Short mmCIF file of C-alpha atoms and ligand atoms in Angstrom, two decimals:
data_model
loop_
_atom_site.label_atom_id
_atom_site.label_comp_id
_atom_site.label_asym_id
_atom_site.label_seq_id
_atom_site.Cartn_x
_atom_site.Cartn_y
_atom_site.Cartn_z
CA UNK Z 1 8.61 12.20 3.58
CA UNK Z 2 6.69 14.69 0.63
CA UNK Z 3 4.04 17.50 1.57
CA UNK Z 4 2.53 18.65 -1.61
CA UNK Z 5 1.17 22.43 -1.05
CA UNK Z 6 0.36 22.96 -4.47
CA UNK Z 7 -3.36 22.62 -4.47
CA UNK Z 8 -3.15 24.65 -1.15
CA UNK Z 9 -2.18 27.81 -3.46
CA UNK Z 10 -4.56 30.83 -5.15
CA UNK Z 11 -3.25 29.99 -8.57
CA UNK Z 12 -4.31 26.00 -8.54
CA UNK Z 13 -7.40 26.87 -6.90
CA UNK Z 14 -8.48 29.63 -8.87
CA UNK Z 15 -9.02 31.90 -6.22
CA UNK Z 16 -7.64 33.43 -2.88
CA UNK Z 17 -5.15 35.46 -1.43
CA UNK Z 18 -2.91 32.45 -0.09
CA UNK Z 19 -0.08 32.63 -2.99
CA UNK Z 20 3.54 31.50 -3.16
CA UNK Z 21 4.33 35.63 -2.16
CA UNK Z 22 1.53 35.33 0.67
CA UNK Z 23 3.86 32.43 1.70
CA UNK Z 24 7.09 34.42 1.72
CA UNK Z 25 6.21 37.49 3.27
CA UNK Z 26 5.04 35.33 6.75
CA UNK Z 27 9.00 35.06 6.52
CA UNK Z 28 10.04 38.05 9.61
CA UNK Z 29 6.93 36.60 11.52
CA UNK Z 30 8.33 32.91 11.25
CA UNK Z 31 11.41 33.91 12.07
CA UNK Z 32 10.79 35.89 15.49
CA UNK Z 33 8.87 32.59 16.16
CA UNK Z 34 11.22 30.45 15.86
CA UNK Z 35 13.93 32.55 17.64
CA UNK Z 36 11.21 32.66 20.37
CA UNK Z 37 11.18 28.97 20.44
CA UNK Z 38 14.53 27.94 20.12
CA UNK Z 39 15.24 30.87 23.43
CA UNK Z 40 12.72 28.74 25.05
CA UNK Z 41 15.14 25.53 24.20
CA UNK Z 42 17.76 26.86 25.04
CA UNK Z 43 16.92 28.15 28.47
CA UNK Z 44 15.87 24.64 29.33
CA UNK Z 45 12.53 25.98 29.51
CA UNK Z 46 10.86 23.89 26.93
CA UNK Z 47 12.55 19.79 26.18
CA UNK Z 48 10.44 18.43 23.55
CA UNK Z 49 13.09 19.65 21.17
CA UNK Z 50 15.69 17.58 23.23
CA UNK Z 51 13.96 13.82 23.33
CA UNK Z 52 15.51 13.11 20.46
CA UNK Z 53 18.94 14.02 21.78
CA UNK Z 54 18.08 11.50 24.85
CA UNK Z 55 19.58 7.53 25.57
CA UNK Z 56 17.16 5.60 26.05
CA UNK Z 57 18.47 2.97 27.76
CA UNK Z 58 16.84 3.38 31.05
CA UNK Z 59 13.85 2.78 29.28
CA UNK Z 60 14.80 0.14 26.98
CA UNK Z 61 16.27 -1.72 30.11
CA UNK Z 62 13.12 -1.70 31.96
CA UNK Z 63 11.01 -2.20 28.84
CA UNK Z 64 13.20 -5.57 28.85
CA UNK Z 65 11.97 -6.42 32.26
CA UNK Z 66 8.48 -6.28 31.71
CA UNK Z 67 8.15 -7.94 28.58
CA UNK Z 68 10.40 -11.16 30.40
CA UNK Z 69 8.08 -11.18 33.02
CA UNK Z 70 4.30 -10.56 31.52
CA UNK Z 71 1.57 -11.33 28.64
CA UNK Z 72 -0.37 -8.42 28.90
CA UNK Z 73 -0.11 -4.42 29.49
CA UNK Z 74 -2.24 -1.95 30.04
CA UNK Z 75 -1.38 1.45 29.69
CA UNK Z 76 -3.19 3.98 32.50
CA UNK Z 77 -3.19 7.38 31.14
CA UNK Z 78 -5.36 10.21 28.94
CA UNK Z 79 -4.81 12.54 26.64
CA UNK Z 80 -1.24 13.30 25.56
CA UNK Z 81 -0.13 10.57 28.28
CA UNK Z 82 -1.65 8.12 26.44
CA UNK Z 83 -2.49 8.81 22.88
CA UNK Z 84 1.13 9.33 21.58
CA UNK Z 85 1.17 5.74 22.65
CA UNK Z 86 -1.99 5.03 20.61
CA UNK Z 87 -0.42 6.04 17.62
CA UNK Z 88 2.46 4.16 18.14
CA UNK Z 89 0.69 0.80 18.59
CA UNK Z 90 -1.90 1.47 16.11
CA UNK Z 91 0.84 1.70 13.63
CA UNK Z 92 4.06 0.48 14.03
CA UNK Z 93 3.04 -3.19 16.06
CA UNK Z 94 3.27 -6.19 13.53
CA UNK Z 95 1.14 -9.01 15.85
CA UNK Z 96 2.30 -11.40 13.77
CA UNK Z 97 6.32 -10.64 14.10
CA UNK Z 98 7.23 -10.59 18.19
CA UNK Z 99 5.73 -11.62 21.40
CA UNK Z 100 5.27 -8.57 23.37
CA UNK Z 101 2.53 -8.63 25.69
CA UNK Z 102 -1.43 -8.11 24.37
CA UNK Z 103 -1.85 -4.38 24.92
CA UNK Z 104 -4.79 -2.26 26.08
CA UNK Z 105 -5.71 1.39 27.56
CA UNK Z 106 -7.62 2.48 29.90
CA UNK Z 107 -8.20 6.45 29.25
CA UNK Z 108 -11.75 6.56 30.01
CA UNK Z 109 -13.55 5.97 33.13
CA UNK Z 110 -16.00 4.29 31.80
CA UNK Z 111 -17.15 1.67 34.03
CA UNK Z 112 -18.51 -0.45 31.49
CA UNK Z 113 -14.68 -1.09 29.36
CA UNK Z 114 -12.53 -0.65 32.63
CA UNK Z 115 -14.29 -3.81 34.05
CA UNK Z 116 -13.87 -5.28 30.57
CA UNK Z 117 -10.61 -5.22 30.18
CA UNK Z 118 -9.53 -5.46 33.47
CA UNK Z 119 -11.84 -9.62 33.50
CA UNK Z 120 -10.03 -9.83 29.48
CA UNK Z 121 -6.68 -10.52 31.04
CA UNK Z 122 -5.11 -12.46 33.48
CA UNK Z 123 -4.30 -9.96 36.06
CA UNK Z 124 -1.13 -12.17 37.12
CA UNK Z 125 0.27 -11.85 33.77
CA UNK Z 126 -0.58 -8.37 33.42
CA UNK Z 127 1.70 -4.73 33.81
CA UNK Z 128 0.08 -1.47 34.69
CA UNK Z 129 1.44 1.08 33.46
CA UNK Z 130 0.28 4.74 34.77
CA UNK Z 131 1.16 7.62 33.13
CA UNK Z 132 0.30 10.71 34.59
CA UNK Z 133 2.96 13.83 34.52
CA UNK Z 134 0.81 15.59 37.90
CA UNK Z 135 0.28 12.32 39.10
CA UNK Z 136 -3.47 14.06 39.71
CA UNK Z 137 -5.38 13.55 36.95
CA UNK Z 138 -9.29 12.07 38.11
CA UNK Z 139 -9.40 9.51 35.10
CA UNK Z 140 -5.89 8.62 35.69
CA UNK Z 141 -5.90 7.76 39.15
CA UNK Z 142 -9.22 6.24 39.41
CA UNK Z 143 -8.31 3.98 36.57
CA UNK Z 144 -5.49 3.04 38.65
CA UNK Z 145 -6.77 2.63 41.94
CA UNK Z 146 -9.50 0.22 40.46
CA UNK Z 147 -6.60 -1.87 38.78
CA UNK Z 148 -4.90 -2.17 41.69
CA UNK Z 149 -7.44 -3.35 44.38
CA UNK Z 150 -8.44 -6.33 41.42
CA UNK Z 151 -4.61 -7.05 41.39
CA UNK Z 152 -4.42 -7.05 45.35
CA UNK Z 153 -7.65 -9.03 45.36
CA UNK Z 154 -5.66 -11.33 42.50
CA UNK Z 155 -2.08 -11.49 43.67
CA UNK Z 156 -2.15 -10.11 47.60
CA UNK Z 157 -0.70 -6.49 48.10
CA UNK Z 158 3.38 -7.33 47.71
CA UNK Z 159 3.32 -8.50 44.00
CA UNK Z 160 0.56 -6.03 42.95
CA UNK Z 161 3.48 -3.53 43.54
CA UNK Z 162 5.34 -5.42 41.22
CA UNK Z 163 3.93 -5.14 38.40
CA UNK Z 164 2.64 -1.55 38.65
CA UNK Z 165 4.93 1.15 36.64
CA UNK Z 166 5.16 4.85 37.04
CA UNK Z 167 5.23 7.64 34.24
CA UNK Z 168 5.02 10.62 36.18
CA UNK Z 169 7.50 13.72 37.11
CA UNK Z 170 10.88 12.89 39.02
CA UNK Z 171 9.90 15.15 42.05
CA UNK Z 172 6.26 16.34 42.13
CA UNK Z 173 2.93 14.51 42.78
CA UNK Z 174 1.35 11.24 44.10
CA UNK Z 175 3.09 8.83 42.16
CA UNK Z 176 6.25 10.28 42.47
CA UNK Z 177 5.82 10.30 46.01
CA UNK Z 178 3.84 6.82 46.09
CA UNK Z 179 7.18 5.55 44.19
CA UNK Z 180 9.82 6.51 46.44
CA UNK Z 181 7.52 5.35 49.65
CA UNK Z 182 6.15 1.81 48.70
CA UNK Z 183 9.19 1.02 46.00
CA UNK Z 184 7.09 1.12 42.48
CA UNK Z 185 9.24 0.75 39.57
CA UNK Z 186 9.07 4.28 38.00
CA UNK Z 187 10.03 6.54 35.12
CA UNK Z 188 10.21 10.08 35.11
CA UNK Z 189 8.75 12.35 32.30
CA UNK Z 190 10.86 15.68 31.69
CA UNK Z 191 9.63 18.72 33.45
CA UNK Z 192 10.22 20.93 30.93
CA UNK Z 193 7.81 18.81 28.52
CA UNK Z 194 4.14 19.29 28.98
CA UNK Z 195 1.69 15.93 28.19
CA UNK Z 196 0.60 16.47 24.22
CA UNK Z 197 4.43 16.78 23.33
CA UNK Z 198 5.55 14.06 25.22
CA UNK Z 199 5.29 10.49 22.92
CA UNK Z 200 9.15 10.66 22.29
CA UNK Z 201 9.63 10.75 26.15
CA UNK Z 202 9.32 7.85 28.17
CA UNK Z 203 5.62 8.29 27.45
CA UNK Z 204 5.52 6.43 23.87
CA UNK Z 205 8.97 5.51 24.14
CA UNK Z 206 8.02 3.06 27.20
CA UNK Z 207 4.86 1.41 26.00
CA UNK Z 208 6.31 1.58 22.51
CA UNK Z 209 9.25 -0.47 23.54
CA UNK Z 210 7.05 -2.84 25.23
CA UNK Z 211 5.53 -3.22 22.44
CA UNK Z 212 8.58 -4.02 20.18
CA UNK Z 213 8.30 -0.79 18.52
CA UNK Z 214 11.96 0.40 17.30
CA UNK Z 215 12.63 3.35 19.52
CA UNK Z 216 16.06 4.09 18.35
CA UNK Z 217 14.27 4.30 14.86
CA UNK Z 218 11.76 6.85 16.56
CA UNK Z 219 13.93 9.54 18.10
CA UNK Z 220 16.35 9.16 14.65
CA UNK Z 221 13.62 10.23 12.70
CA UNK Z 222 12.42 12.81 14.85
CA UNK Z 223 15.94 14.05 15.04
CA UNK Z 224 16.52 14.03 11.65
CA UNK Z 225 13.18 15.62 10.99
CA UNK Z 226 13.83 18.63 13.40
CA UNK Z 227 17.11 19.27 11.46
CA UNK Z 228 14.81 19.91 8.51
CA UNK Z 229 12.71 22.27 11.16
CA UNK Z 230 15.97 24.39 11.39
CA UNK Z 231 16.08 25.67 7.48
CA UNK Z 232 15.35 28.91 7.24
CA UNK Z 233 13.18 29.21 4.47
CA UNK Z 234 9.43 28.40 4.42
CA UNK Z 235 8.91 26.45 0.88
CA UNK Z 236 11.84 23.86 2.90
CA UNK Z 237 10.83 23.72 6.64
CA UNK Z 238 7.88 21.13 7.14
CA UNK Z 239 7.26 23.16 10.12
CA UNK Z 240 7.55 26.33 9.02
CA UNK Z 241 5.60 25.55 5.87
CA UNK Z 242 2.35 23.75 7.90
CA UNK Z 243 2.26 26.54 10.61
CA UNK Z 244 2.19 29.37 7.56
CA UNK Z 245 -0.45 27.64 5.61
CA UNK Z 246 -3.01 26.77 8.74
CA UNK Z 247 -1.92 31.08 9.68
CA UNK Z 248 -2.56 32.19 6.65
CA UNK Z 249 -5.54 30.87 5.53
CA UNK Z 250 -6.77 30.61 9.34
CA UNK Z 251 -6.44 34.89 9.73
CA UNK Z 252 -6.84 36.08 5.57
CA UNK Z 253 -9.72 33.17 4.54
CA UNK Z 254 -11.08 32.77 7.64
CA UNK Z 255 -10.69 28.70 7.58
CA UNK Z 256 -11.06 28.04 10.95
CA UNK Z 257 -11.47 24.47 10.96
CA UNK Z 258 -8.43 21.99 10.12
CA UNK Z 259 -9.26 18.61 9.27
CA UNK Z 260 -6.71 15.81 9.18
CA UNK Z 261 -7.94 13.15 6.67
CA UNK Z 262 -5.85 9.81 6.60
CA UNK Z 263 -5.61 7.33 3.73
CA UNK Z 264 -4.49 4.66 5.74
CA UNK Z 265 -5.64 2.98 8.82
CA UNK Z 266 -2.06 2.44 10.28
CA UNK Z 267 -2.24 6.16 10.80
CA UNK Z 268 -6.24 7.35 11.29
CA UNK Z 269 -4.94 7.09 15.65
CA UNK Z 270 -1.81 9.88 14.28
CA UNK Z 271 -5.07 12.44 13.64
CA UNK Z 272 -6.22 12.39 17.63
CA UNK Z 273 -3.14 13.10 18.57
CA UNK Z 274 -2.95 15.76 15.70
CA UNK Z 275 -5.73 16.86 17.31
CA UNK Z 276 -5.08 17.15 20.85
CA UNK Z 277 -2.11 18.94 20.08
CA UNK Z 278 -3.76 21.75 17.94
CA UNK Z 279 -6.88 21.87 19.99
CA UNK Z 280 -4.89 21.61 23.39
CA UNK Z 281 -1.79 24.45 22.55
CA UNK Z 282 -3.44 26.96 19.65
CA UNK Z 283 -7.63 27.61 21.71
CA UNK Z 284 -7.06 29.78 23.77
CA UNK Z 285 -7.24 33.87 24.36
CA UNK Z 286 -10.83 33.13 21.51
CA UNK Z 287 -8.26 32.40 18.35
CA UNK Z 288 -7.27 28.56 17.73
CA UNK Z 289 -8.45 26.75 14.67
CA UNK Z 290 -10.90 23.50 15.24
CA UNK Z 291 -9.33 19.80 14.22
CA UNK Z 292 -11.15 17.43 12.50
CA UNK Z 293 -10.60 13.64 12.30
CA UNK Z 294 -11.55 12.29 8.70
CA UNK Z 295 -10.46 8.95 8.31
CA UNK Z 296 -10.39 8.09 3.67
CA UNK Z 297 -12.12 6.85 1.99
CA UNK Z 298 -14.63 6.29 4.84
CA UNK Z 299 -15.46 9.94 5.80
CA UNK Z 300 -15.83 11.12 1.89
CA UNK Z 301 -19.10 9.08 2.40
CA UNK Z 302 -19.77 10.95 5.35
CA UNK Z 303 -17.54 14.58 5.20
CA UNK Z 304 -16.50 15.20 1.65
CA UNK Z 305 -20.23 16.96 1.08
CA UNK Z 306 -19.89 19.25 3.26
CA UNK Z 307 -16.48 20.16 3.10
CA UNK Z 308 -17.36 20.28 -0.78
CA UNK Z 309 -20.29 22.54 -0.87
CA UNK Z 310 -20.69 23.59 2.42
CA UNK Z 311 -18.96 26.82 4.39
CA UNK Z 312 -15.40 27.39 3.29
CA UNK Z 313 -14.27 27.35 6.15
CA UNK Z 314 -11.67 24.68 6.03
CA UNK Z 315 -8.40 23.56 5.34
CA UNK Z 316 -7.75 20.03 4.34
CA UNK Z 317 -4.39 17.76 5.34
CA UNK Z 318 -4.41 14.60 3.33
CA UNK Z 319 -2.02 12.24 5.10
CA UNK Z 320 -1.05 8.93 3.07
CA UNK Z 321 1.53 6.80 2.03
CA UNK Z 322 3.31 5.67 -1.00
CA UNK Z 323 4.09 1.40 -0.60
CA UNK Z 324 1.43 -0.19 1.99
CA UNK Z 325 3.61 -3.19 4.14
CA UNK Z 326 0.87 -5.58 1.70
CA UNK Z 327 -1.15 -4.95 -0.43
CA UNK Z 328 -3.83 -6.65 -2.34
CA UNK Z 329 -4.61 -7.30 -6.26
CA UNK Z 330 -7.86 -7.03 -7.51
CA UNK Z 331 -9.13 -10.42 -9.60
CA UNK Z 332 -10.70 -9.74 -12.98
CA UNK Z 333 -13.41 -11.61 -12.56
CA UNK Z 334 -16.81 -9.60 -14.51
CA UNK Z 335 -15.12 -8.17 -16.96
CA UNK Z 336 -18.94 -7.43 -18.43
CA UNK Z 337 -19.65 -5.84 -15.97
CA UNK Z 338 -18.96 -2.16 -16.09
CA UNK Z 339 -19.22 -1.43 -12.57
CA UNK Z 340 -16.47 -4.30 -11.78
CA UNK Z 341 -14.58 -5.03 -14.69
CA UNK Z 342 -12.02 -1.32 -14.39
CA UNK Z 343 -10.76 -2.54 -11.09
CA UNK Z 344 -9.73 -5.57 -11.69
CA UNK Z 345 -5.58 -6.35 -12.28
CA UNK Z 346 -4.93 -3.19 -9.90
CA UNK Z 347 -4.41 -3.68 -6.22
CA UNK Z 348 -6.49 -1.81 -3.53
CA UNK Z 349 -3.67 0.52 -2.18
CA UNK Z 350 -3.86 2.04 -5.65
CA UNK Z 351 -7.36 2.36 -5.27
CA UNK Z 352 -7.59 3.76 -2.27
CA UNK Z 353 -4.69 6.93 -3.31
CA UNK Z 354 -6.32 7.56 -6.48
CA UNK Z 355 -10.05 7.79 -3.94
CA UNK Z 356 -7.32 10.50 -2.23
CA UNK Z 357 -6.79 12.13 -6.02
CA UNK Z 358 -10.22 12.05 -7.13
CA UNK Z 359 -10.87 13.84 -3.75
CA UNK Z 360 -8.24 16.14 -3.44
CA UNK Z 361 -9.35 17.61 -7.03
CA UNK Z 362 -12.71 17.70 -6.64
CA UNK Z 363 -12.35 19.96 -3.56
CA UNK Z 364 -9.82 22.01 -5.08
CA UNK Z 365 -12.29 22.28 -8.04
CA UNK Z 366 -14.68 24.22 -5.66
CA UNK Z 367 -11.72 26.37 -4.14
CA UNK Z 368 -10.82 24.18 -0.73
CA UNK Z 369 -7.40 24.45 -0.16
CA UNK Z 370 -5.07 20.92 0.57
CA UNK Z 371 -2.26 20.08 1.63
CA UNK Z 372 -1.18 16.27 0.81
CA UNK Z 373 1.42 14.60 3.32
CA UNK Z 374 3.41 11.43 1.62
CA UNK Z 375 5.08 8.49 3.50
CA UNK Z 376 6.61 6.31 1.42
CA UNK Z 377 5.98 3.68 4.07
CA UNK Z 378 4.70 3.55 7.64
CA UNK Z 379 7.90 3.05 9.74
CA UNK Z 380 9.76 4.07 12.97
CA UNK Z 381 11.51 6.96 11.51
CA UNK Z 382 8.82 8.26 9.53
CA UNK Z 383 6.54 8.34 12.56
CA UNK Z 384 9.35 9.71 14.51
CA UNK Z 385 9.50 12.78 11.81
CA UNK Z 386 6.01 13.25 12.20
CA UNK Z 387 5.62 13.56 15.68
CA UNK Z 388 8.70 16.27 15.87
CA UNK Z 389 6.93 18.29 12.25
CA UNK Z 390 3.56 18.68 13.78
CA UNK Z 391 5.14 19.31 17.50
CA UNK Z 392 7.38 22.26 16.28
CA UNK Z 393 4.78 23.87 13.66
CA UNK Z 394 2.14 23.63 16.81
CA UNK Z 395 4.37 25.33 18.87
CA UNK Z 396 5.16 28.43 15.78
CA UNK Z 397 1.67 28.24 15.21
CA UNK Z 398 0.72 29.24 19.32
CA UNK Z 399 3.61 31.76 18.72
CA UNK Z 400 2.24 33.23 15.11
CA UNK Z 401 -1.57 33.60 16.63
CA UNK Z 402 0.51 35.48 20.03
CA UNK Z 403 -0.60 32.99 22.84
CA UNK Z 404 1.05 30.41 24.50
CA UNK Z 405 0.98 26.67 23.21
CA UNK Z 406 1.89 25.27 26.29
CA UNK Z 407 -0.26 25.86 29.10
CA UNK Z 408 -4.16 24.71 28.95
CA UNK Z 409 -6.27 26.81 30.97
CA UNK Z 410 -9.62 25.31 30.15
CA UNK Z 411 -8.30 21.77 31.02
CA UNK Z 412 -7.13 22.21 34.44
CA UNK Z 413 -9.92 24.84 34.73
CA UNK Z 414 -12.76 21.76 33.94
CA UNK Z 415 -10.14 19.61 36.39
CA UNK Z 416 -10.73 21.52 39.27
CA UNK Z 417 -14.17 21.86 38.64
CA UNK Z 418 -14.47 17.98 38.36
CA UNK Z 419 -12.07 17.29 41.89
CA UNK Z 420 -14.67 20.03 43.48
CA UNK Z 421 -17.58 17.56 41.95
CA UNK Z 422 -15.88 14.73 43.81
CA UNK Z 423 -15.17 16.40 47.40
CA UNK Z 424 -11.48 16.23 46.99
CA UNK Z 425 -9.86 18.52 49.63
CA UNK Z 426 -9.16 21.45 48.74
CA UNK Z 427 -11.91 21.75 46.00
CA UNK Z 428 -14.82 22.85 47.80
CA UNK Z 429 -15.27 26.14 46.41
CA UNK Z 430 -14.92 24.80 43.11
CA UNK Z 431 -17.40 21.99 43.94
CA UNK Z 432 -19.94 24.70 44.83
CA UNK Z 433 -19.10 26.27 41.79
CA UNK Z 434 -19.45 23.43 39.57
CA UNK Z 435 -22.86 22.53 41.42
CA UNK Z 436 -24.74 25.85 41.45
CA UNK Z 437 -23.50 25.97 37.13
CA UNK Z 438 -25.11 22.24 36.56
CA UNK Z 439 -28.12 23.04 38.12
CA UNK Z 440 -28.72 25.69 36.35
CA UNK Z 441 -29.32 23.30 33.29
CA UNK Z 442 -32.90 22.61 35.22
CA UNK Z 443 -34.29 25.90 34.09
CA UNK Z 444 -34.92 23.97 31.10
CA UNK Z 445 -35.67 20.71 30.84
CA UNK Z 446 -37.73 18.80 28.49
CA UNK Z 447 -38.88 15.06 29.19
CA UNK Z 448 -39.49 12.14 26.75
CA UNK Z 449 -41.87 9.68 28.36
CA UNK Z 450 -41.44 6.19 26.27
CA UNK Z 451 -44.37 4.18 26.88
CA UNK Z 452 -43.54 0.44 28.40
O1 LIG L 1 -1.28 17.79 27.11
C1 LIG L 1 -1.49 17.61 28.15
O2 LIG L 1 -1.02 19.06 28.99
C2 LIG L 1 -2.72 16.93 28.26
O3 LIG L 1 -3.52 16.50 27.72
C3 LIG L 1 -2.23 15.69 29.42
O4 LIG L 1 -1.42 15.22 29.08
C4 LIG L 1 -3.87 14.97 29.89
O5 LIG L 1 -4.59 16.53 30.92
C5 LIG L 1 -2.81 14.53 31.13
O6 LIG L 1 -2.76 14.56 32.61
P1 LIG L 1 -1.38 14.06 32.81
O7 LIG L 1 -0.18 13.60 32.27
O8 LIG L 1 -1.08 15.19 34.84
O9 LIG L 1 -2.68 13.11 34.08
#
C-alpha cells in the first residue's frame, strides 16, 4: 500500500503553507497525541488497537453454524454497527466463488425498504443478526421487532429465536438481557470499542465470516499496519501522515472539507465508512472537517468542477487499486474515428487510473491538494490495514484538535429526543422539548398546491 502525498505539498502546488518542513515540525504534537493514545490503550480504556490480536475462534465457529443452517443473512444495525460489514461485503464478497448466504442490510427504518427485504427472502431459511452495542438504538430495535414479528408468523415463536443472533455489549442493554432470558445466540462487542471503531470486532468480523471473507487475513493486515503506525516519523507512519496533512491543511489553510474519492467500485463503501468515522469522531466543539464521499470517475462529471474552481476549502484523498481482479481490453473497432481510436488496445483499468491521474493533475494546477492511496489489489489484508490506519489517524486528529474522538454527544441527543417523541419511558421531558422545537417550523410555511 502506498500513500503518495507529493501533490499535497506546497512546492508541487506552487503555493501554500504545507511544506515538508511544516509536516516535520508537527512531530512534537504527533508524539504527544500518540503517547496519549498509547496510554489509553495500555490502561484498557481503549480497545480498538487490540482487536487485531484477538482469537476469532468463537466468531468463526458461530459463523460456520449460520452458514450451514441458513440461505439468507440479514444484518440489522446502523452507523458503526453496519457500515464496516457493508464495506467488507462490497469489497470482498465474491458471489461466484462460494455458497455464502445472500446478504441484506436493514439499517434505515424506511418502511418500504424493510418490507421489501422481508418479502424478498424465505424467512424460514434466514438468519437475522442484530448488531447494537447499546442494545437500544431505535432504528435497530424497531427493525428487529418487525423482523421478529414476521419470523414468528412464518416459523413460530421457538424456532424464530434460533434464527436470531445478537452482537451487543457483554453485560449491558436490553439485547443482552434478552439473550440471557430467552437463549438467543449472542456475540460480544468489547465495551472499550466504540461503534465506528468496531469493524475488526465481532461487529464486522462475524458478518464477514458468514459471507466467506477471510477474517484472519483482515486481522493480519490490521496488525501489520499497526506496526507502521508505531513509527515515530511523519513520513513513514501512515496514520501520522494522514492526520498531519489534514490537520495542517485545516488549521493553516482553512480546508474544512475532506473528500474521499474512490476509483474502484469495490472501495466505494469504504468512503461511507470513512465519512462516518471522520464526522462522528471529529465534529465537536466547533471543530472537525466535513467528510465528503465521491466516486471516480462518475463524480468527475458532477463534483470536480466545484473542487477545481469553487471555494479552495478541500483536501482530497484518492483511493485506487493497482491491479483489478479482472480487466477488460477495449477493442480497436473504429481506427478512423479520433474519439474512439486512441482507446483501442488499452484496458478499462488503465483508463480509470489515467482518469484519476488526469483529475489529480488538473486539481494540482489549480492549487488543490491531494493524497493518492494505492492498494496493490483489493483483498482482506489491505482492507484490514486501511481500516486500522484510518482509525489511528482519526484518533490522533481528535487529540490534535483537542477534542474527544471517542464520544458522540450530538448523536446521543438526537437519539434521546427521538425516544421522547416515540414515548419511551423516562424520556417524557425530551419528548416535550423536541415537540416544542419541531412545531416552530410552522412559524413559516410556504404551500405549493398542485392542481389535478
Ligand atoms: O459510532 C457510533 O458509536 C455510532 O455510529 C453507533 O455505531 C450507532 O449509533 C449505533 O449504535 P448501537 O450499536 O448502540 O446501536
